[in-house]
Amino acid sequence: MSRAVDAARFTAGPSREPGVPAEPSGVPAVAPGAPNAPGAPGAPGTASGAPGQPAPGAEGSTRGARLAAWAELLRLPALFTVPGDALAGTAAAGSRPGPRTLLAIGSSLCLYEAGMALNDWADRAEDAVERPHRPLPSGRIRPAAALVAAGALTGAGLALAAGAGRPALGVAVPLAATVWAYDLALKHTPAGPAAMATARGLDLLLGAAATGGGRRAALPSAALLGGHTLAVTAVSRRETTGGSVLAPLAALATAGALTGLVTSRRTRLPAGRRAAAAPGLPGSTPASPVTRALTSALGAAYAATAARPYFHAVLNPSPPLTQRAVGGGIRATVPLQAALAARSGAGATSLTIAALAPAGRWFAKRAAMRKVSIT
């Protein structure tokens, strides 16, 4: 789920963002018992007249720091790029969102977060050198805790998919396997971007399977979303070193091609029609002018979100601009999902997905989230 991508990436999307100031790890700067050491009489954080006792509010501060570390590990702002997968899959299958769609979304969110935690666990040695501010190398979260969280979230994701029905579980199992294979074995191999693209495509198919729609009709949308994820993941592989013009240039070309494919005219299926109904079958009708206009507008929003940072990375493939290109690619996932839903004739669903973009920006600007990157 590029990290996800994609965002989105899905399992881990693109790696992460260096250059963030190191945060306190909770390790005392001086030896315990030394003058001004934590716990010593008169030391900062010690209540007056009560040596060794934490100052009022210290426990709450520690809990807040722990929660902030988990928010950073799980990259909570990136969660807004996930629900659109299942919703776009539901629309592509000619179904309407229902209770099982919510279960599919819950499964997607759990598997996405499992990938995030597993990604940092697998990269902990590399992060200790390149990104020491991250939660695991800084000591704010124990590696074992991250691994346990990844396992628990994977189990929860599969359980939610099972609640949505056997077809949904049949998609969730290979999705979870792809997430773990990417983080533990494929990430640093030539197969890494393809594995990430596969995960994002499967996540869209999960929504189609959960609502009883045919997965076959959702394959084109899954392929388009997977192509976007492939491009973002390829760019993310150089986000800490920069220097690659080819990857952002290829991503820029991919964004242009996807925009053209998504906004091309297609036949709209009647609401609720199963995926077996394909363009040209009896009962299908050309997309209405409103649908075409909405699809074009959302396709343009996708192109605008992705193209500009890609172009800047082409002109100057430095690490900061490469990281911005990755972030732009992840954010572009939402308007792409919305455009795919609109292309399938699900106008209300597409607008719901599109609303996740400003909601995600608002959430990311919250005080507790300002240090949490989506990459």
GROMACS .gro file of C-alpha atoms in nm:
model
  375
    1MET     CA    1   0.000   0.000   0.000
    2SER     CA    2   0.549   0.313  -0.286
    3ARG     CA    3   0.488   0.305   0.053
    4ALA     CA    4   0.191   0.292  -0.152
    5VAL     CA    5   0.201   0.403  -0.223
    6ASP     CA    6   0.181   0.458  -0.256
    7ALA     CA    7   0.112   0.569  -0.028
    8ALA     CA    8   0.024   0.510  -0.044
    9ARG     CA    9   0.229   0.351  -0.021
   10PHE     CA   10   0.035   0.066   0.080
   11THR     CA   11   0.264  -0.113   0.311
   12ALA     CA   12   0.498   0.093   0.367
   13GLY     CA   13   0.498   0.348   0.105
   14PRO     CA   14   0.799   0.539   0.019
   15SER     CA   15   1.055   0.519   0.292
   16ARG     CA   16   1.068   0.827   0.504
   17GLU     CA   17   1.183   1.180   0.530
   18PRO     CA   18   1.538   1.257   0.645
   19GLY     CA   19   1.627   1.595   0.771
   20VAL     CA   20   1.375   1.598   1.055
   21PRO     CA   21   1.541   1.707   1.378
   22ALA     CA   22   1.618   1.426   1.616
   23GLU     CA   23   1.369   1.394   1.895
   24PRO     CA   24   1.444   1.305   2.258
   25SER     CA   25   1.477   0.933   2.308
   26GLY     CA   26   1.408   0.942   2.678
   27VAL     CA   27   1.769   0.846   2.769
   28PRO     CA   28   1.914   1.071   3.043
   29ALA     CA   29   2.188   1.303   2.920
   30VAL     CA   30   2.379   1.256   3.248
   31ALA     CA   31   2.435   0.954   3.465
   32PRO     CA   32   2.166   0.881   3.726
   33GLY     CA   33   2.270   1.005   4.064
   34ALA     CA   34   2.493   1.280   3.928
   35PRO     CA   35   2.418   1.643   4.010
   36ASN     CA   36   2.114   1.759   3.813
   37ALA     CA   37   2.054   1.405   3.694
   38PRO     CA   38   1.689   1.303   3.657
   39GLY     CA   39   1.564   1.192   3.997
   40ALA     CA   40   1.829   1.382   4.193
   41PRO     CA   41   1.704   1.633   4.452
   42GLY     CA   42   1.649   1.967   4.289
   43ALA     CA   43   1.693   1.824   3.938
   44PRO     CA   44   1.457   1.932   3.664
   45GLY     CA   45   1.149   1.709   3.657
   46THR     CA   46   1.168   1.633   4.030
   47ALA     CA   47   0.898   1.762   4.260
   48SER     CA   48   1.029   2.000   4.523
   49GLY     CA   49   1.065   1.827   4.858
   50ALA     CA   50   1.001   1.484   4.709
   51PRO     CA   51   1.332   1.348   4.573
   52GLY     CA   52   1.292   1.083   4.308
   53GLN     CA   53   0.926   1.165   4.242
   54PRO     CA   54   0.828   1.289   3.895
   55ALA     CA   55   0.700   1.640   3.868
   56PRO     CA   56   0.325   1.688   3.828
   57GLY     CA   57   0.225   1.622   3.467
   58ALA     CA   58   0.540   1.421   3.389
   59GLU     CA   59   0.343   1.100   3.346
   60GLY     CA   60   0.107   1.266   3.100
   61SER     CA   61   0.401   1.412   2.913
   62THR     CA   62   0.562   1.068   2.885
   63ARG     CA   63   0.237   0.917   2.760
   64GLY     CA   64   0.204   1.195   2.504
   65ALA     CA   65   0.558   1.136   2.381
   66ARG     CA   66   0.488   0.766   2.347
   67LEU     CA   67   0.172   0.829   2.147
   68ALA     CA   68   0.358   1.075   1.927
   69ALA     CA   69   0.624   0.814   1.857
   70TRP     CA   70   0.361   0.561   1.750
   71ALA     CA   71   0.190   0.822   1.532
   72GLU     CA   72   0.525   0.882   1.362
   73LEU     CA   73   0.593   0.512   1.320
   74LEU     CA   74   0.250   0.446   1.170
   75ARG     CA   75   0.247   0.771   0.968
   76LEU     CA   76  -0.110   0.850   1.062
   77PRO     CA   77  -0.160   1.136   0.810
   78ALA     CA   78  -0.101   0.887   0.527
   79LEU     CA   79  -0.406   0.688   0.635
   80PHE     CA   80  -0.627   0.925   0.438
   81THR     CA   81  -0.487   0.775   0.116
   82VAL     CA   82  -0.621   0.428   0.203
   83PRO     CA   83  -1.007   0.429   0.214
   84GLY     CA   84  -1.027   0.542  -0.148
   85ASP     CA   85  -0.886   0.208  -0.263
   86ALA     CA   86  -1.186   0.008  -0.142
   87LEU     CA   87  -1.432   0.278  -0.249
   88ALA     CA   88  -1.285   0.298  -0.600
   89GLY     CA   89  -1.292  -0.081  -0.620
   90THR     CA   90  -1.656  -0.088  -0.518
   91ALA     CA   91  -1.740   0.168  -0.786
   92ALA     CA   92  -1.540  -0.014  -1.051
   93ALA     CA   93  -1.730  -0.335  -0.979
   94GLY     CA   94  -2.062  -0.156  -1.035
   95SER     CA   95  -2.167  -0.189  -0.671
   96ARG     CA   96  -2.269   0.062  -0.409
   97PRO     CA   97  -2.083   0.105  -0.079
   98GLY     CA   98  -2.236  -0.080   0.214
   99PRO     CA   99  -2.144  -0.234   0.549
  100ARG     CA  100  -1.902  -0.474   0.383
  101THR     CA  101  -1.727  -0.180   0.221
  102LEU     CA  102  -1.658  -0.045   0.570
  103LEU     CA  103  -1.510  -0.382   0.668
  104ALA     CA  104  -1.291  -0.373   0.358
  105ILE     CA  105  -1.175  -0.022   0.447
  106GLY     CA  106  -1.097  -0.135   0.801
  107SER     CA  107  -0.900  -0.429   0.666
  108SER     CA  108  -0.707  -0.201   0.432
  109LEU     CA  109  -0.621   0.041   0.712
  110CYS     CA  110  -0.494  -0.239   0.936
  111LEU     CA  111  -0.283  -0.399   0.664
  112TYR     CA  112  -0.144  -0.059   0.563
  113GLU     CA  113  -0.039   0.017   0.919
  114ALA     CA  114   0.106  -0.331   0.956
  115GLY     CA  115   0.326  -0.252   0.659
  116MET     CA  116   0.436   0.077   0.813
  117ALA     CA  117   0.541  -0.086   1.141
  118LEU     CA  118   0.707  -0.379   0.964
  119ASN     CA  119   0.891  -0.143   0.730
  120ASP     CA  120   1.062   0.039   1.016
  121TRP     CA  121   1.139  -0.287   1.194
  122ALA     CA  122   1.306  -0.426   0.882
  123ASP     CA  123   1.497  -0.099   0.821
  124ARG     CA  124   1.607  -0.038   1.180
  125ALA     CA  125   1.979  -0.094   1.110
  126GLU     CA  126   1.973   0.130   0.803
  127ASP     CA  127   1.774   0.394   0.989
  128ALA     CA  128   2.025   0.398   1.273
  129VAL     CA  129   2.274   0.542   1.023
  130GLU     CA  130   2.060   0.746   0.785
  131ARG     CA  131   1.757   0.841   0.997
  132PRO     CA  132   1.850   0.822   1.366
  133HIS     CA  133   1.554   1.045   1.457
  134ARG     CA  134   1.303   0.771   1.364
  135PRO     CA  135   1.115   0.604   1.654
  136LEU     CA  136   1.308   0.274   1.654
  137PRO     CA  137   1.670   0.391   1.625
  138SER     CA  138   1.603   0.678   1.866
  139GLY     CA  139   1.481   0.428   2.126
  140ARG     CA  140   1.131   0.573   2.158
  141ILE     CA  141   0.978   0.244   2.044
  142ARG     CA  142   1.132  -0.098   2.095
  143PRO     CA  143   1.185  -0.305   1.778
  144ALA     CA  144   1.002  -0.599   1.934
  145ALA     CA  145   0.699  -0.378   1.997
  146ALA     CA  146   0.694  -0.268   1.633
  147LEU     CA  147   0.712  -0.629   1.515
  148VAL     CA  148   0.431  -0.736   1.749
  149ALA     CA  149   0.221  -0.443   1.626
  150ALA     CA  150   0.278  -0.549   1.265
  151GLY     CA  151   0.164  -0.902   1.342
  152ALA     CA  152  -0.141  -0.789   1.540
  153LEU     CA  153  -0.248  -0.541   1.272
  154THR     CA  154  -0.211  -0.807   1.004
  155GLY     CA  155  -0.431  -1.044   1.202
  156ALA     CA  156  -0.691  -0.772   1.255
  157GLY     CA  157  -0.689  -0.688   0.884
  158LEU     CA  158  -0.749  -1.050   0.786
  159ALA     CA  159  -1.025  -1.085   1.046
  160LEU     CA  160  -1.206  -0.778   0.912
  161ALA     CA  161  -1.173  -0.909   0.557
  162ALA     CA  162  -1.319  -1.243   0.667
  163GLY     CA  163  -1.615  -1.052   0.809
  164ALA     CA  164  -1.671  -0.903   0.465
  165GLY     CA  165  -1.699  -1.250   0.311
  166ARG     CA  166  -1.488  -1.526   0.164
  167PRO     CA  167  -1.413  -1.342  -0.163
  168ALA     CA  168  -1.273  -1.048   0.035
  169LEU     CA  169  -1.058  -1.278   0.246
  170GLY     CA  170  -0.937  -1.440  -0.074
  171VAL     CA  171  -0.794  -1.102  -0.177
  172ALA     CA  172  -0.674  -0.995   0.168
  173VAL     CA  173  -0.452  -1.301   0.218
  174PRO     CA  174  -0.232  -1.239  -0.089
  175LEU     CA  175  -0.239  -0.868  -0.005
  176ALA     CA  176  -0.099  -0.934   0.341
  177ALA     CA  177   0.157  -1.175   0.196
  178THR     CA  178   0.268  -0.908  -0.053
  179VAL     CA  179   0.305  -0.652   0.228
  180TRP     CA  180   0.530  -0.881   0.432
  181ALA     CA  181   0.727  -0.997   0.128
  182TYR     CA  182   0.792  -0.638   0.024
  183ASP     CA  183   0.916  -0.523   0.364
  184LEU     CA  184   1.122  -0.831   0.450
  185ALA     CA  185   1.266  -0.935   0.115
  186LEU     CA  186   1.172  -0.736  -0.195
  187LYS     CA  187   1.204  -0.371  -0.096
  188HIS     CA  188   1.567  -0.329  -0.198
  189THR     CA  189   1.548  -0.551  -0.506
  190PRO     CA  190   1.439  -0.466  -0.861
  191ALA     CA  191   1.106  -0.633  -0.780
  192GLY     CA  192   1.031  -0.383  -0.503
  193PRO     CA  193   0.828  -0.127  -0.701
  194ALA     CA  194   0.629  -0.401  -0.872
  195ALA     CA  195   0.548  -0.559  -0.536
  196MET     CA  196   0.426  -0.227  -0.402
  197ALA     CA  197   0.212  -0.171  -0.711
  198THR     CA  198   0.066  -0.520  -0.670
  199ALA     CA  199  -0.026  -0.446  -0.310
  200ARG     CA  200  -0.209  -0.127  -0.402
  201GLY     CA  201  -0.392  -0.295  -0.686
  202LEU     CA  202  -0.499  -0.580  -0.458
  203ASP     CA  203  -0.625  -0.327  -0.207
  204LEU     CA  204  -0.859  -0.183  -0.470
  205LEU     CA  205  -0.974  -0.533  -0.564
  206LEU     CA  206  -1.048  -0.596  -0.196
  207GLY     CA  207  -1.321  -0.334  -0.211
  208ALA     CA  208  -1.468  -0.493  -0.524
  209ALA     CA  209  -1.467  -0.840  -0.368
  210ALA     CA  210  -1.613  -0.727  -0.036
  211THR     CA  211  -1.924  -0.576  -0.192
  212GLY     CA  212  -2.006  -0.877  -0.404
  213GLY     CA  213  -1.908  -0.711  -0.729
  214GLY     CA  214  -1.698  -0.892  -0.986
  215ARG     CA  215  -1.325  -0.840  -0.948
  216ARG     CA  216  -1.268  -0.871  -1.321
  217ALA     CA  217  -1.439  -0.539  -1.396
  218ALA     CA  218  -1.222  -0.371  -1.133
  219LEU     CA  219  -0.896  -0.491  -1.290
  220PRO     CA  220  -0.850  -0.186  -1.518
  221SER     CA  221  -0.884   0.052  -1.223
  222ALA     CA  222  -0.647  -0.165  -1.018
  223ALA     CA  223  -0.394  -0.155  -1.303
  224LEU     CA  224  -0.412   0.224  -1.328
  225LEU     CA  225  -0.369   0.269  -0.954
  226GLY     CA  226  -0.088   0.016  -0.956
  227GLY     CA  227   0.089   0.206  -1.232
  228HIS     CA  228   0.080   0.523  -1.024
  229THR     CA  229   0.215   0.336  -0.722
  230LEU     CA  230   0.492   0.182  -0.930
  231ALA     CA  231   0.609   0.528  -1.038
  232VAL     CA  232   0.602   0.674  -0.686
  233THR     CA  233   0.787   0.377  -0.540
  234ALA     CA  234   1.058   0.403  -0.806
  235VAL     CA  235   1.114   0.768  -0.712
  236SER     CA  236   1.119   0.686  -0.340
  237ARG     CA  237   1.416   0.451  -0.379
  238ARG     CA  238   1.645   0.755  -0.417
  239GLU     CA  239   1.479   0.989  -0.166
  240THR     CA  240   1.773   0.987   0.076
  241THR     CA  241   2.048   1.017  -0.184
  242GLY     CA  242   1.887   1.198  -0.477
  243GLY     CA  243   2.079   1.216  -0.804
  244SER     CA  244   1.829   1.031  -1.022
  245VAL     CA  245   1.662   1.220  -1.305
  246LEU     CA  246   1.526   0.909  -1.475
  247ALA     CA  247   1.286   0.802  -1.196
  248PRO     CA  248   1.103   1.137  -1.155
  249LEU     CA  249   1.100   1.182  -1.533
  250ALA     CA  250   0.939   0.841  -1.575
  251ALA     CA  251   0.693   0.925  -1.297
  252LEU     CA  252   0.605   1.252  -1.471
  253ALA     CA  253   0.538   1.067  -1.797
  254THR     CA  254   0.335   0.807  -1.609
  255ALA     CA  255   0.120   1.076  -1.447
  256GLY     CA  256   0.047   1.224  -1.789
  257ALA     CA  257  -0.042   0.887  -1.937
  258LEU     CA  258  -0.265   0.795  -1.643
  259THR     CA  259  -0.446   1.127  -1.664
  260GLY     CA  260  -0.525   1.059  -2.029
  261LEU     CA  261  -0.642   0.703  -1.960
  262VAL     CA  262  -0.857   0.795  -1.662
  263THR     CA  263  -1.030   1.084  -1.835
  264SER     CA  264  -1.090   0.902  -2.164
  265ARG     CA  265  -1.453   0.838  -2.246
  266ARG     CA  266  -1.591   0.508  -2.129
  267THR     CA  267  -1.924   0.335  -2.095
  268ARG     CA  268  -2.097   0.366  -1.759
  269LEU     CA  269  -2.255   0.062  -1.599
  270PRO     CA  270  -2.595   0.085  -1.432
  271ALA     CA  271  -2.572   0.120  -1.054
  272GLY     CA  272  -2.551  -0.217  -0.883
  273ARG     CA  273  -2.464  -0.407  -1.201
  274ARG     CA  274  -2.213  -0.683  -1.150
  275ALA     CA  275  -1.864  -0.668  -1.291
  276ALA     CA  276  -1.953  -0.917  -1.560
  277ALA     CA  277  -2.129  -0.630  -1.734
  278ALA     CA  278  -1.871  -0.478  -1.965
  279PRO     CA  279  -1.889  -0.180  -2.201
  280GLY     CA  280  -2.106  -0.268  -2.496
  281LEU     CA  281  -2.330  -0.516  -2.317
  282PRO     CA  282  -2.705  -0.456  -2.318
  283GLY     CA  283  -2.806  -0.212  -2.046
  284SER     CA  284  -2.484  -0.014  -2.052
  285THR     CA  285  -2.501   0.355  -2.142
  286PRO     CA  286  -2.248   0.619  -2.240
  287ALA     CA  287  -2.121   0.826  -1.949
  288SER     CA  288  -2.325   1.139  -1.890
  289PRO     CA  289  -2.179   1.488  -1.945
  290VAL     CA  290  -2.179   1.542  -1.568
  291THR     CA  291  -1.981   1.223  -1.514
  292ARG     CA  292  -1.733   1.316  -1.785
  293ALA     CA  293  -1.691   1.665  -1.640
  294LEU     CA  294  -1.638   1.532  -1.288
  295THR     CA  295  -1.388   1.273  -1.410
  296SER     CA  296  -1.198   1.537  -1.607
  297ALA     CA  297  -1.185   1.772  -1.308
  298LEU     CA  298  -1.058   1.501  -1.073
  299GLY     CA  299  -0.810   1.380  -1.336
  300ALA     CA  300  -0.677   1.735  -1.365
  301ALA     CA  301  -0.647   1.754  -0.985
  302TYR     CA  302  -0.445   1.432  -0.991
  303ALA     CA  303  -0.214   1.565  -1.262
  304ALA     CA  304  -0.164   1.897  -1.084
  305THR     CA  305  -0.085   1.728  -0.752
  306ALA     CA  306   0.167   1.484  -0.895
  307ALA     CA  307   0.324   1.664  -1.191
  308ARG     CA  308   0.468   1.974  -1.025
  309PRO     CA  309   0.687   1.801  -0.763
  310TYR     CA  310   0.792   1.541  -1.021
  311PHE     CA  311   0.898   1.820  -1.257
  312HIS     CA  312   1.098   1.995  -0.984
  313ALA     CA  313   1.276   1.668  -0.904
  314VAL     CA  314   1.363   1.631  -1.272
  315LEU     CA  315   1.518   1.977  -1.278
  316ASN     CA  316   1.705   1.923  -0.952
  317PRO     CA  317   1.710   1.563  -0.822
  318SER     CA  318   1.838   1.660  -0.477
  319PRO     CA  319   1.719   1.462  -0.173
  320PRO     CA  320   1.479   1.737  -0.051
  321LEU     CA  321   1.312   1.773  -0.391
  322THR     CA  322   1.304   1.397  -0.440
  323GLN     CA  323   1.131   1.364  -0.104
  324ARG     CA  324   0.880   1.630  -0.208
  325ALA     CA  325   0.817   1.435  -0.527
  326VAL     CA  326   0.744   1.124  -0.321
  327GLY     CA  327   0.511   1.318  -0.092
  328GLY     CA  328   0.335   1.471  -0.392
  329GLY     CA  329   0.290   1.128  -0.547
  330ILE     CA  330   0.138   0.992  -0.227
  331ARG     CA  331  -0.102   1.286  -0.199
  332ALA     CA  332  -0.199   1.244  -0.564
  333THR     CA  333  -0.330   0.896  -0.482
  334VAL     CA  334  -0.653   1.045  -0.343
  335PRO     CA  335  -0.761   1.245  -0.652
  336LEU     CA  336  -0.665   0.947  -0.868
  337GLN     CA  337  -0.889   0.719  -0.663
  338ALA     CA  338  -1.168   0.977  -0.689
  339ALA     CA  339  -1.122   1.004  -1.066
  340LEU     CA  340  -1.139   0.625  -1.099
  341ALA     CA  341  -1.466   0.619  -0.905
  342ALA     CA  342  -1.610   0.902  -1.114
  343ARG     CA  343  -1.501   0.721  -1.429
  344SER     CA  344  -1.712   0.426  -1.313
  345GLY     CA  345  -2.018   0.649  -1.281
  346ALA     CA  346  -2.015   0.668  -0.901
  347GLY     CA  347  -2.030   1.047  -0.859
  348ALA     CA  348  -2.121   1.050  -0.489
  349THR     CA  349  -1.848   0.800  -0.409
  350SER     CA  350  -1.591   1.001  -0.603
  351LEU     CA  351  -1.677   1.318  -0.413
  352THR     CA  352  -1.650   1.129  -0.084
  353ILE     CA  353  -1.302   1.013  -0.179
  354ALA     CA  354  -1.204   1.362  -0.295
  355ALA     CA  355  -1.306   1.501   0.044
  356LEU     CA  356  -1.035   1.287   0.206
  357ALA     CA  357  -0.764   1.513   0.060
  358PRO     CA  358  -0.854   1.832   0.252
  359ALA     CA  359  -0.939   1.623   0.557
  360GLY     CA  360  -0.593   1.470   0.544
  361ARG     CA  361  -0.429   1.811   0.512
  362TRP     CA  362  -0.627   1.942   0.809
  363PHE     CA  363  -0.529   1.639   1.017
  364ALA     CA  364  -0.162   1.674   0.920
  365LYS     CA  365  -0.164   2.035   1.039
  366ARG     CA  366  -0.284   1.944   1.386
  367ALA     CA  367  -0.023   2.022   1.650
  368ALA     CA  368   0.032   1.655   1.734
  369MET     CA  369   0.083   1.562   1.368
  370ARG     CA  370   0.314   1.837   1.248
  371LYS     CA  371   0.626   1.626   1.291
  372VAL     CA  372   0.473   1.318   1.135
  373SER     CA  373   0.565   1.268   0.771
  374ILE     CA  374   0.349   1.076   0.523
  375THR     CA  375   0.661   0.929   0.360
   0.00000   0.00000   0.00000
